[in-house]
XYZ file of C-alpha atoms in Angstrom:
730
model
C 63.878 43.309 13.319
C 67.190 43.974 11.628
C 69.953 45.183 13.896
C 71.402 48.628 13.321
C 74.579 47.991 15.339
C 77.865 48.946 13.734
C 79.655 45.606 13.622
C 83.300 44.937 12.980
C 84.186 44.267 9.365
C 84.609 40.585 8.557
C 88.127 41.276 7.283
C 89.252 42.377 10.743
C 90.173 39.926 13.429
C 89.708 40.908 17.070
C 93.433 41.619 17.278
C 93.114 44.235 14.572
C 94.822 42.113 11.929
C 93.604 42.416 8.362
C 93.112 38.954 6.909
C 94.955 38.466 3.620
C 92.648 38.478 0.623
C 92.951 38.265 -3.141
C 92.067 41.915 -3.627
C 95.572 43.291 -3.153
C 97.448 40.483 -4.979
C 95.167 40.784 -8.001
C 95.428 44.580 -8.147
C 99.198 44.372 -7.742
C 99.440 41.900 -10.612
C 97.263 44.111 -12.824
C 99.497 47.085 -12.113
C 102.650 45.071 -12.807
C 101.200 44.038 -16.164
C 100.580 47.701 -16.976
C 104.164 48.629 -16.073
C 105.510 45.764 -18.182
C 103.435 46.724 -21.219
C 104.603 50.335 -20.915
C 108.207 49.217 -20.508
C 108.583 50.875 -17.107
C 111.284 49.614 -14.729
C 111.963 46.499 -16.823
C 115.442 45.244 -15.918
C 115.756 42.032 -17.937
C 115.117 40.800 -21.465
C 114.148 37.191 -22.143
C 115.479 35.732 -25.402
C 116.317 39.271 -26.542
C 112.572 39.849 -27.033
C 110.518 40.136 -23.855
C 111.214 43.035 -21.480
C 110.344 41.913 -17.960
C 111.103 42.493 -14.279
C 113.555 40.178 -12.532
C 111.745 40.204 -9.199
C 108.409 39.378 -10.861
C 109.892 36.364 -12.612
C 111.762 35.269 -9.477
C 108.599 35.409 -7.349
C 106.740 33.412 -9.999
C 109.142 30.561 -10.638
C 111.877 28.717 -8.679
C 113.713 28.423 -12.002
C 114.014 32.187 -12.367
C 114.743 32.696 -8.674
C 117.711 30.350 -8.916
C 118.806 31.966 -12.173
C 118.850 35.533 -10.871
C 120.484 34.630 -7.579
C 123.497 32.904 -9.229
C 126.471 34.707 -10.670
C 126.696 32.183 -13.469
C 123.407 31.899 -15.358
C 124.507 30.643 -18.749
C 123.012 27.184 -18.162
C 119.610 28.651 -17.359
C 119.719 30.856 -20.412
C 120.663 27.899 -22.611
C 117.833 25.807 -21.136
C 115.291 28.505 -21.880
C 116.625 29.151 -25.378
C 115.801 25.565 -26.373
C 112.078 26.300 -26.133
C 110.018 27.992 -28.858
C 109.563 31.742 -28.519
C 105.773 31.403 -28.685
C 105.788 29.189 -25.594
C 107.998 31.677 -23.731
C 105.675 34.501 -24.768
C 102.616 32.649 -23.470
C 104.202 31.929 -20.085
C 105.332 35.543 -19.698
C 101.698 36.457 -20.259
C 100.704 33.862 -17.643
C 103.097 35.406 -15.108
C 101.626 38.877 -15.562
C 97.941 37.945 -15.946
C 97.373 34.461 -14.411
C 95.771 33.486 -17.730
C 96.936 30.677 -19.990
C 95.906 30.208 -23.624
C 96.382 26.807 -25.218
C 95.953 25.501 -28.725
C 96.622 22.099 -30.203
C 99.729 23.558 -31.865
C 101.225 25.060 -28.675
C 100.137 22.752 -25.866
C 103.114 20.380 -26.036
C 105.678 23.198 -26.100
C 103.985 25.015 -23.234
C 103.764 21.768 -21.280
C 107.522 21.205 -21.527
C 108.341 24.805 -20.657
C 105.928 24.677 -17.728
C 107.865 21.716 -16.338
C 111.149 23.593 -16.682
C 109.812 26.704 -14.959
C 108.058 24.587 -12.316
C 104.512 25.870 -12.928
C 102.204 23.095 -11.563
C 99.056 24.792 -12.862
C 100.473 25.016 -16.377
C 101.555 21.385 -16.368
C 98.213 20.044 -15.111
C 96.207 22.306 -17.419
C 98.152 21.124 -20.445
C 97.425 17.529 -19.459
C 93.682 18.228 -19.212
C 93.703 20.072 -22.512
C 95.424 17.176 -24.248
C 92.686 14.863 -22.996
C 90.045 16.887 -24.816
C 89.110 19.998 -22.833
C 86.717 22.265 -24.709
C 88.223 25.434 -23.211
C 91.215 27.266 -24.648
C 91.733 29.984 -22.018
C 92.393 29.038 -18.397
C 92.760 31.222 -15.291
C 94.937 30.367 -12.307
C 93.033 32.057 -9.480
C 95.587 31.045 -6.856
C 98.562 32.478 -8.741
C 98.358 36.111 -7.456
C 98.230 34.957 -3.842
C 101.141 32.520 -4.289
C 103.093 35.162 -6.179
C 102.679 37.680 -3.354
C 103.737 35.090 -0.778
C 106.967 34.437 -2.687
C 107.468 38.148 -3.209
C 107.330 38.675 0.547
C 110.003 36.045 1.099
C 112.276 37.725 -1.448
C 111.850 41.089 0.268
C 112.526 39.665 3.707
C 115.706 38.036 2.401
C 116.761 41.215 0.624
C 116.869 39.277 -2.631
C 116.895 41.362 -5.838
C 116.038 44.506 -3.844
C 117.139 47.615 -5.738
C 116.140 50.431 -3.387
C 116.214 51.280 0.301
C 113.457 53.449 1.765
C 114.870 55.652 4.518
C 112.544 57.132 7.116
C 113.438 58.315 10.607
C 116.854 56.602 10.454
C 115.172 53.312 9.527
C 116.074 51.557 6.248
C 113.592 49.242 4.517
C 114.759 47.201 1.527
C 112.319 46.924 -1.356
C 111.897 46.614 -5.124
C 111.147 49.722 -7.180
C 108.721 47.973 -9.498
C 106.712 46.491 -6.617
C 106.433 49.857 -4.884
C 105.516 51.517 -8.185
C 102.806 48.915 -8.781
C 101.344 49.441 -5.316
C 100.248 53.051 -5.654
C 100.455 56.308 -7.569
C 102.948 57.955 -5.196
C 105.758 55.473 -5.822
C 104.771 55.047 -9.470
C 105.261 58.757 -10.081
C 108.501 58.716 -8.073
C 110.114 55.829 -9.960
C 108.683 56.259 -13.467
C 108.252 60.018 -13.764
C 111.846 61.070 -14.329
C 112.469 62.225 -10.752
C 115.925 62.024 -9.200
C 114.739 59.061 -7.091
C 114.691 56.960 -10.276
C 118.477 56.667 -10.086
C 118.956 56.624 -6.323
C 119.642 53.419 -4.450
C 118.399 55.076 -1.263
C 115.262 57.222 -1.117
C 114.448 59.223 1.980
C 110.820 59.982 2.858
C 110.251 63.134 4.884
C 107.342 63.945 7.175
C 106.362 60.324 7.692
C 106.898 57.907 10.565
C 108.964 54.756 10.342
C 106.133 52.834 11.976
C 103.619 53.975 9.367
C 105.880 53.368 6.369
C 106.957 49.973 7.684
C 103.337 48.891 8.126
C 102.416 50.067 4.628
C 105.334 48.251 2.981
C 104.478 45.179 5.035
C 101.000 45.280 3.496
C 102.400 45.754 -0.016
C 104.416 42.546 0.308
C 101.877 40.441 2.201
C 98.382 42.019 2.036
C 98.569 41.621 5.812
C 98.785 44.341 8.413
C 98.243 44.472 12.162
C 96.763 47.621 13.648
C 97.702 47.851 17.300
C 95.178 50.337 18.592
C 93.673 53.604 17.416
C 96.919 55.593 17.580
C 98.708 53.078 15.372
C 95.777 53.018 12.949
C 95.921 56.824 12.684
C 99.648 56.694 11.955
C 99.183 54.092 9.242
C 96.202 55.983 7.835
C 98.117 59.248 7.471
C 101.017 57.389 5.841
C 98.753 55.465 3.469
C 97.022 58.675 2.413
C 100.411 60.267 1.688
C 101.668 57.224 -0.210
C 98.312 56.865 -2.003
C 97.667 53.270 -0.985
C 93.863 52.998 -1.214
C 93.573 49.454 0.134
C 95.540 50.352 3.261
C 93.420 53.475 3.703
C 90.295 51.350 3.409
C 91.344 48.812 6.024
C 92.377 51.594 8.439
C 88.936 53.131 8.008
C 87.251 49.800 8.648
C 89.318 49.335 11.788
C 88.517 52.839 13.068
C 84.816 52.198 12.491
C 84.984 49.315 14.956
C 86.536 51.537 17.636
C 83.859 54.237 17.632
C 82.429 55.355 20.961
C 80.666 58.519 22.110
C 83.898 60.048 23.391
C 86.152 59.278 20.429
C 83.801 59.546 17.464
C 84.455 63.246 16.829
C 88.196 62.660 16.713
C 87.623 59.995 14.072
C 85.333 62.431 12.253
C 88.150 64.989 12.182
C 90.429 62.383 10.578
C 87.768 61.631 7.994
C 87.470 65.326 7.188
C 91.248 65.866 7.103
C 91.819 63.060 4.604
C 88.484 63.396 2.745
C 87.306 59.916 3.691
C 83.578 59.970 2.968
C 82.964 56.353 3.999
C 84.541 56.902 7.412
C 82.678 60.171 7.921
C 79.402 58.464 7.016
C 80.126 55.725 9.563
C 80.730 58.332 12.273
C 77.495 60.081 11.349
C 75.553 56.818 11.522
C 77.078 56.121 14.935
C 76.094 59.570 16.221
C 72.570 59.259 14.818
C 72.125 55.936 16.562
C 73.676 57.003 19.876
C 72.654 60.649 19.946
C 71.285 60.703 23.486
C 74.525 59.361 24.980
C 76.644 61.458 22.658
C 74.797 64.649 23.615
C 75.923 64.118 27.213
C 79.638 64.234 26.363
C 82.132 67.079 26.149
C 82.630 66.160 22.496
C 79.072 67.243 21.768
C 79.412 70.463 23.751
C 82.542 71.329 21.765
C 80.841 71.010 18.382
C 80.349 74.080 16.230
C 76.845 75.390 15.581
C 77.015 74.051 12.020
C 77.988 70.595 13.262
C 75.145 70.517 15.788
C 72.763 71.631 13.054
C 73.921 68.900 10.672
C 73.028 66.232 13.238
C 69.759 67.521 14.680
C 68.364 68.428 11.258
C 68.753 64.888 9.933
C 65.871 62.416 9.581
C 68.202 59.590 10.631
C 68.581 60.921 14.179
C 67.438 58.045 16.381
C 65.737 59.465 19.466
C 62.833 58.264 21.573
C 61.199 61.674 21.443
C 61.919 65.192 20.282
C 62.383 66.384 23.851
C 65.766 64.626 23.840
C 66.843 66.779 20.898
C 65.502 69.948 22.504
C 67.324 69.300 25.785
C 70.582 68.623 23.933
C 70.364 71.944 22.098
C 69.556 73.835 25.305
C 72.551 72.227 27.000
C 74.826 73.157 24.093
C 73.671 76.790 24.128
C 74.033 77.121 27.890
C 77.605 75.785 27.709
C 78.586 79.257 26.430
C 75.305 81.132 26.460
C 76.741 84.562 25.767
C 78.458 83.423 22.580
C 75.926 80.850 21.468
C 72.552 82.447 22.092
C 72.669 83.976 18.617
C 72.335 80.439 17.205
C 69.179 79.630 19.198
C 66.636 80.360 16.458
C 68.571 78.462 13.786
C 69.114 75.440 15.997
C 65.568 75.371 17.353
C 64.222 75.507 13.805
C 65.825 72.060 13.396
C 64.117 70.725 16.535
C 60.734 69.318 15.561
C 58.670 71.018 18.253
C 55.325 70.054 16.626
C 56.254 66.404 17.276
C 56.231 67.065 21.022
C 53.052 66.685 23.053
C 51.363 69.961 24.146
C 52.114 69.109 27.764
C 55.811 68.773 26.934
C 55.732 72.150 25.233
C 54.162 73.759 28.292
C 56.261 72.043 30.967
C 59.631 71.621 29.253
C 59.969 74.128 26.418
C 58.273 77.351 27.451
C 60.041 77.344 30.830
C 63.454 77.768 29.144
C 64.102 81.512 29.407
C 65.410 82.272 25.921
C 62.614 80.328 24.203
C 60.195 83.191 24.849
C 62.738 86.002 24.894
C 64.023 85.185 21.416
C 61.290 86.128 18.948
C 62.339 83.461 16.480
C 62.120 80.748 19.142
C 58.805 82.126 20.346
C 57.409 81.871 16.816
C 58.465 78.221 16.684
C 56.561 77.516 19.917
C 53.469 79.216 18.502
C 53.779 77.113 15.346
C 53.905 73.929 17.438
C 50.891 74.945 19.518
C 48.943 75.795 16.366
C 49.758 72.386 14.925
C 48.016 70.711 17.862
C 44.996 73.033 17.844
C 42.967 71.168 15.202
C 43.923 67.669 13.998
C 41.963 68.097 10.776
C 44.162 71.031 9.775
C 47.429 69.185 10.307
C 47.684 68.165 6.637
C 47.916 71.822 5.644
C 50.548 72.580 8.292
C 53.159 70.083 7.158
C 56.773 71.233 6.946
C 60.178 69.812 7.821
C 59.416 70.175 11.556
C 56.342 67.953 11.316
C 58.175 65.251 9.392
C 58.777 61.922 11.112
C 62.405 61.134 11.902
C 62.978 57.910 9.988
C 65.694 56.681 7.681
C 63.563 54.288 5.642
C 59.875 53.563 5.140
C 58.230 50.631 6.889
C 55.741 48.251 5.360
C 52.402 48.320 7.178
C 49.660 45.768 6.606
C 46.110 46.124 7.887
C 43.397 43.531 8.317
C 42.582 40.759 5.897
C 41.059 37.302 6.062
C 43.023 34.379 7.463
C 43.007 30.766 6.229
C 40.114 28.572 7.329
C 42.284 26.821 9.932
C 42.847 30.187 11.663
C 39.183 31.203 11.910
C 38.709 29.782 15.401
C 41.660 31.725 16.774
C 40.477 34.981 15.235
C 36.930 34.523 16.510
C 38.298 33.986 20.023
C 40.349 37.156 19.770
C 37.283 39.014 18.584
C 35.284 37.657 21.492
C 37.699 38.720 24.205
C 38.745 41.899 22.310
C 42.350 41.200 23.221
C 43.382 42.310 19.778
C 40.778 44.057 17.678
C 42.706 44.339 14.430
C 45.626 42.790 12.627
C 48.075 45.649 12.094
C 51.765 44.917 11.664
C 54.809 46.853 10.503
C 57.990 45.518 9.008
C 61.262 47.175 8.013
C 62.307 46.064 4.570
C 65.332 48.279 4.105
C 67.784 45.622 5.279
C 66.966 43.443 2.302
C 69.311 40.593 3.196
C 67.806 40.406 6.686
C 64.164 40.539 5.591
C 63.597 36.823 6.183
C 64.733 37.214 9.777
C 62.798 40.409 10.444
C 59.776 40.279 12.697
C 56.370 41.820 12.267
C 55.544 44.118 15.158
C 52.044 45.236 16.263
C 50.911 48.840 15.971
C 47.976 50.502 17.687
C 44.645 49.387 16.194
C 41.866 51.389 14.542
C 38.872 49.175 15.275
C 37.282 45.976 14.028
C 39.143 43.569 11.792
C 38.278 44.220 8.172
C 38.975 42.791 4.770
C 38.871 44.201 1.244
C 39.167 47.734 2.565
C 41.560 50.362 1.212
C 44.456 52.427 2.508
C 46.311 55.457 1.200
C 49.220 57.563 2.415
C 48.987 61.341 2.133
C 51.024 64.051 3.889
C 52.710 61.409 6.021
C 49.373 60.100 7.378
C 47.861 56.673 6.735
C 44.166 56.665 5.741
C 42.052 53.553 6.226
C 38.522 53.288 4.801
C 35.688 50.914 3.937
C 35.852 47.129 3.745
C 33.753 44.655 5.660
C 34.162 42.983 8.999
C 36.128 39.742 8.769
C 33.331 37.549 10.220
C 31.502 38.144 6.953
C 33.235 35.116 5.432
C 31.319 33.078 8.015
C 28.049 34.659 6.835
C 27.644 36.284 10.230
C 24.397 38.207 10.550
C 24.963 41.952 10.386
C 28.339 41.780 8.676
C 27.987 44.505 6.081
C 30.224 46.758 4.083
C 31.409 49.753 6.038
C 31.767 53.452 5.289
C 33.889 54.235 8.346
C 37.242 55.969 7.867
C 40.262 56.488 10.083
C 43.556 58.339 9.936
C 46.730 56.995 11.523
C 49.303 59.521 12.693
C 52.706 57.818 13.034
C 54.105 60.886 14.793
C 52.120 60.017 17.928
C 51.028 56.448 17.104
C 47.329 57.367 17.305
C 44.203 56.908 15.197
C 41.667 59.632 14.431
C 38.079 58.759 13.539
C 37.096 60.625 10.365
C 33.773 61.383 8.769
C 32.364 58.268 7.048
C 32.112 57.984 3.289
C 28.720 58.718 1.783
C 28.539 55.125 0.552
C 29.775 52.004 2.253
C 32.386 50.356 0.053
C 34.524 47.247 -0.245
C 36.670 46.066 -3.159
C 37.218 49.735 -4.054
C 40.162 52.060 -4.655
C 41.388 54.890 -2.425
C 43.818 57.295 -4.081
C 45.541 60.496 -2.900
C 45.363 63.132 -5.611
C 46.064 66.855 -5.422
C 45.597 67.072 -1.662
C 42.351 65.072 -1.495
C 41.446 61.392 -1.167
C 39.286 59.744 -3.825
C 37.160 56.653 -3.100
C 36.376 55.008 -6.430
C 33.763 52.378 -7.253
C 33.482 49.159 -5.263
C 30.564 47.268 -3.759
C 28.143 48.819 -1.228
C 26.325 47.302 1.751
C 23.633 45.947 -0.582
C 26.326 44.204 -2.619
C 25.627 46.509 -5.536
C 28.489 47.620 -7.748
C 29.088 51.368 -7.748
C 30.039 53.925 -10.360
C 30.204 56.752 -7.845
C 33.353 58.578 -6.778
C 33.669 60.694 -3.669
C 36.441 62.987 -2.487
C 37.596 63.667 1.069
C 38.774 67.127 2.091
C 40.983 66.966 5.164
C 40.549 70.458 6.592
C 36.741 70.194 6.772
C 36.639 66.438 7.456
C 33.973 65.705 4.876
C 33.286 63.632 1.792
C 31.525 64.907 -1.301
C 30.359 63.155 -4.429
C 32.259 64.151 -7.545
C 31.954 63.149 -11.168
C 30.963 59.487 -11.509
C 32.581 56.894 -13.715
C 30.968 55.877 -16.984
C 30.365 52.337 -15.754
C 29.928 50.545 -12.454
C 33.209 48.980 -11.325
C 34.309 46.593 -8.612
C 37.358 44.401 -7.898
C 39.491 46.852 -9.890
C 43.015 48.086 -9.173
C 44.193 51.681 -9.275
C 47.205 53.901 -8.648
C 48.513 57.415 -9.202
C 51.368 57.814 -11.675
C 52.950 61.153 -12.502
C 49.959 63.067 -11.163
C 47.288 61.026 -12.979
C 44.849 58.435 -11.588
C 44.914 55.118 -13.485
C 42.338 52.319 -13.093
C 42.343 48.841 -14.639
C 40.531 45.517 -14.886
C 37.173 46.162 -13.272
C 34.403 43.592 -13.000
C 30.673 44.228 -12.870
C 29.158 41.425 -14.876
C 32.459 40.351 -16.404
C 36.146 40.931 -15.887
C 37.916 43.069 -18.478
C 41.324 44.202 -19.670
C 40.346 47.889 -19.639
C 42.843 50.583 -18.653
C 41.689 54.177 -18.217
C 42.478 57.422 -16.450
C 40.073 59.363 -14.269
C 39.873 63.062 -13.525
C 37.005 64.574 -11.494
C 36.758 67.365 -14.070
C 37.482 65.576 -17.340
C 36.039 62.200 -16.407
C 37.241 58.912 -17.936
C 39.789 58.566 -20.734
C 40.370 55.047 -22.032
C 43.929 53.932 -22.768
C 45.206 50.898 -24.610
C 44.026 47.752 -22.793
C 46.092 45.275 -20.827
C 47.100 42.070 -22.572
C 45.238 40.001 -19.961
C 41.743 40.565 -18.622
C 41.875 40.372 -14.822
C 40.267 41.434 -11.546
C 41.191 41.259 -7.837
C 44.709 42.145 -8.995
C 47.064 44.888 -7.873
C 48.447 47.910 -9.614
C 51.310 50.205 -8.641
C 53.434 52.992 -10.057
C 57.212 52.646 -10.068
C 58.771 55.962 -10.966
C 57.005 58.551 -13.087
C 56.389 56.545 -16.267
C 55.874 52.912 -15.283
C 52.846 51.049 -13.915
C 52.788 47.359 -13.034
C 49.571 45.328 -13.112
C 50.163 42.190 -11.083
C 48.391 38.855 -10.712
C 44.680 38.784 -9.978
C 42.079 36.353 -11.149
C 40.980 35.260 -14.576
C 37.646 33.479 -14.305
C 37.937 31.044 -11.363
C 41.666 30.909 -10.664
C 44.357 33.290 -9.467
C 47.195 33.687 -11.929
C 50.720 35.067 -11.982
C 50.978 37.229 -15.091
C 52.563 40.685 -14.691
C 52.395 43.520 -17.205
C 54.394 46.728 -17.417
C 52.438 49.700 -18.701
C 54.398 52.663 -20.068
C 52.332 55.814 -19.589
C 54.365 57.726 -22.186
C 53.828 55.218 -25.012
C 50.470 53.839 -23.818
C 51.684 50.265 -24.249
C 51.722 47.113 -22.115
C 54.504 44.527 -22.197
C 54.857 41.289 -20.274
C 57.563 41.061 -17.620
C 58.660 38.304 -15.238
C 55.623 36.557 -13.692
C 54.991 36.133 -9.973
C 56.656 33.127 -8.380
C 53.201 31.986 -7.271
C 49.719 33.055 -8.447
C 48.076 35.687 -6.240
C 44.875 37.691 -5.938
C 43.513 39.963 -3.191
C 47.061 40.705 -2.039
C 48.712 43.735 -0.507
C 51.136 45.717 -2.657
C 53.901 48.095 -1.579
C 56.527 49.974 -3.580
C 59.832 50.994 -1.990
C 62.374 52.420 -4.405
C 62.797 50.074 -7.342
C 61.256 47.116 -5.516
C 57.641 45.970 -5.414
C 56.423 43.764 -2.570
C 53.428 41.454 -2.925
C 52.169 40.487 0.514
C 49.923 37.486 1.117
C 46.863 37.106 -1.075
C 44.908 34.082 -2.246
C 46.805 31.350 -4.055
C 45.748 29.558 -7.223
C 43.323 26.659 -7.364
C 42.744 26.368 -3.587
C 41.965 30.103 -3.350
C 43.322 30.112 0.231
C 45.119 33.014 1.957
C 48.919 32.740 1.902
C 51.711 34.221 4.015
C 54.441 34.728 1.419
C 56.069 38.061 0.589
C 57.288 38.168 -3.001
C 59.615 40.954 -4.117
C 60.065 42.221 -7.671
C 63.254 44.040 -8.630
C 62.326 46.360 -11.470
C 65.905 46.831 -12.658
C 66.654 43.095 -12.759
C 63.160 41.983 -13.834
C 63.127 39.176 -11.293
C 61.030 37.989 -8.348
C 62.276 36.584 -5.052
C 60.587 35.212 -1.964
C 61.906 37.524 0.779
C 59.765 37.017 3.881
C 56.592 35.662 5.480
C 53.581 37.321 7.074
C 52.611 36.310 10.625
C 50.030 34.023 8.975
C 48.168 33.717 5.696
C 46.082 36.768 4.757
C 43.996 37.844 1.797
C 41.944 40.959 1.270
C 44.513 42.845 3.329
C 45.643 46.399 2.664
C 49.283 47.472 2.683
C 51.355 50.598 2.296
C 54.807 52.041 2.922
C 55.056 54.819 5.480
C 57.764 56.367 7.614
C 57.397 55.344 11.249
C 59.343 57.166 13.975
C 62.020 55.382 15.973
C 59.843 55.306 19.086
C 57.234 53.269 17.191
C 59.641 51.029 15.292
C 61.655 50.221 18.383
C 59.066 50.090 21.126
C 60.187 48.453 24.329
C 59.779 44.744 23.747
C 59.911 45.046 19.933
């Protein structure tokens, strides 16, 4: 399972030193080019034509460095004047952009000038071009880094420096144009007509010498060492004042690595003071992850009521149970009960009391004096007790306090048939009942870590099944129909089932529901307008059905509703924008039909798919798009995928599956569609691959593996609480 630990940024060494990168040199060069084009701070003219900056040329070329550091420069000027103006123009462009453009007419002139100015890249590139290179524009990716290195040496030597920055009786030599290129503060100071434009010494008030020195060190080297939190704060405040975003960013990254339960609120105050959303988000994530420990500190007790509310009301709060949240709030109130009791109702409305067991409510909640004395708190207790009074009414009692605390949905797979080489193992497990069903969950949110993530077992609903159906409604997982897995061995008594179950992730328990009126496999189960609809399929006599039945949660019963116009089986279905869509059914033959179903209006046929198929999958992505994926055409699984636009009633082909699949599980999370397992092509054997489709990029990737090959499985995305996702041993 992917780790949620806040790790140190890769750009930070253990010593707190920011490793030099190309980000700052490239941005500095881009800014210098802008200043040169606008004619700002140019202090030299080449060949009476090109306005440039001495220090930029000196840091780029030993030729210019020697020129500008000698009192007599006539020989250098004469040497340069011998070269064509177009070659000089191109190399000025190279200095400010790292790009070199060559043509057959200019290459020889640029080659000679490159030798004079001692530009190895230019010389070698001209040689390659003369030998027949097809390119005409070349980029020197190492130039910005080398330029900054030379710039740092010039600053350290005081060469060509034209300004001294004074702060706390400390003088730092620098170059106006380099400071102006580094950030908006100095750019406005030196190009905006302020008095500092003409001053050789500029004093900065309200800043520390340590902070300014560190910032200027970064400007000239892209390197900075942060020696502890206090130093990082000093540099951060200075960088914010001087408007140096890269320095601000690295200070934030450093502070993120120093977070602990005692210091995190101080870092949060810095984030608020300087409007640093990334740093504030990192603090919040740290608190969410470490809430139990944090709630035991003075920092927590000193929070305002609004700050406490912002944390305990968040789905990302990682706690083992809601009692931990309740106890933290009680402790906070009792810290200054007289002043804080007025916040009790508001705070307790953010504690999810219905997610606590009735025994916890009786033994831990009711015994707290103000919970019954405060009428608002008392009403919250009554709400929680009512929630537990009848499990079949829980769907109608959903609100923010019954919502699972979870940052991202998990992928849950249920049942399915394994490859033939796994049959013996499964039969043994069935015999000793050590594991009655294959139910696994996986977190897919950490996409880059998906291959390394592990599937973890959940509690089981009963016998292993295949070709059943699942649906998620009101935060519950519903599991219905299918047949027992031994059926593929032609075991006597293995028949289609009508049994139904509901999984409650809040308490990790299954509830046995009323059975469907007909046993069904290869059918569809859809949530629609507060009810579940079981559509078509094959019954226990292996007869294809046209019947549809609806489940009402509060009375725990199924009733037959309007039937379909034809018997269907092996179809796929989904709900998109409040409408039930069904495609590709097979009674006597597979078809390319697409239609909508409404228990009042019946069936409405839409334009057909481009490919006839069955045993495929179908899912809605957003409010206007449906994907029909894979399936079988005659005897083989295939990989064709179609995108159906519900607004235009048209199907178009999109990127095919990486591998053919049928009888697979399908899950949608955001703009990604996951195809789990399923039968492969010609062999028609269960597979273990997890293929992921990115809707925005129109591409498939193999992102993970199931515990073993499975087909006829059911899958869904559902929010699981932290206590389930991170069970001891998981």
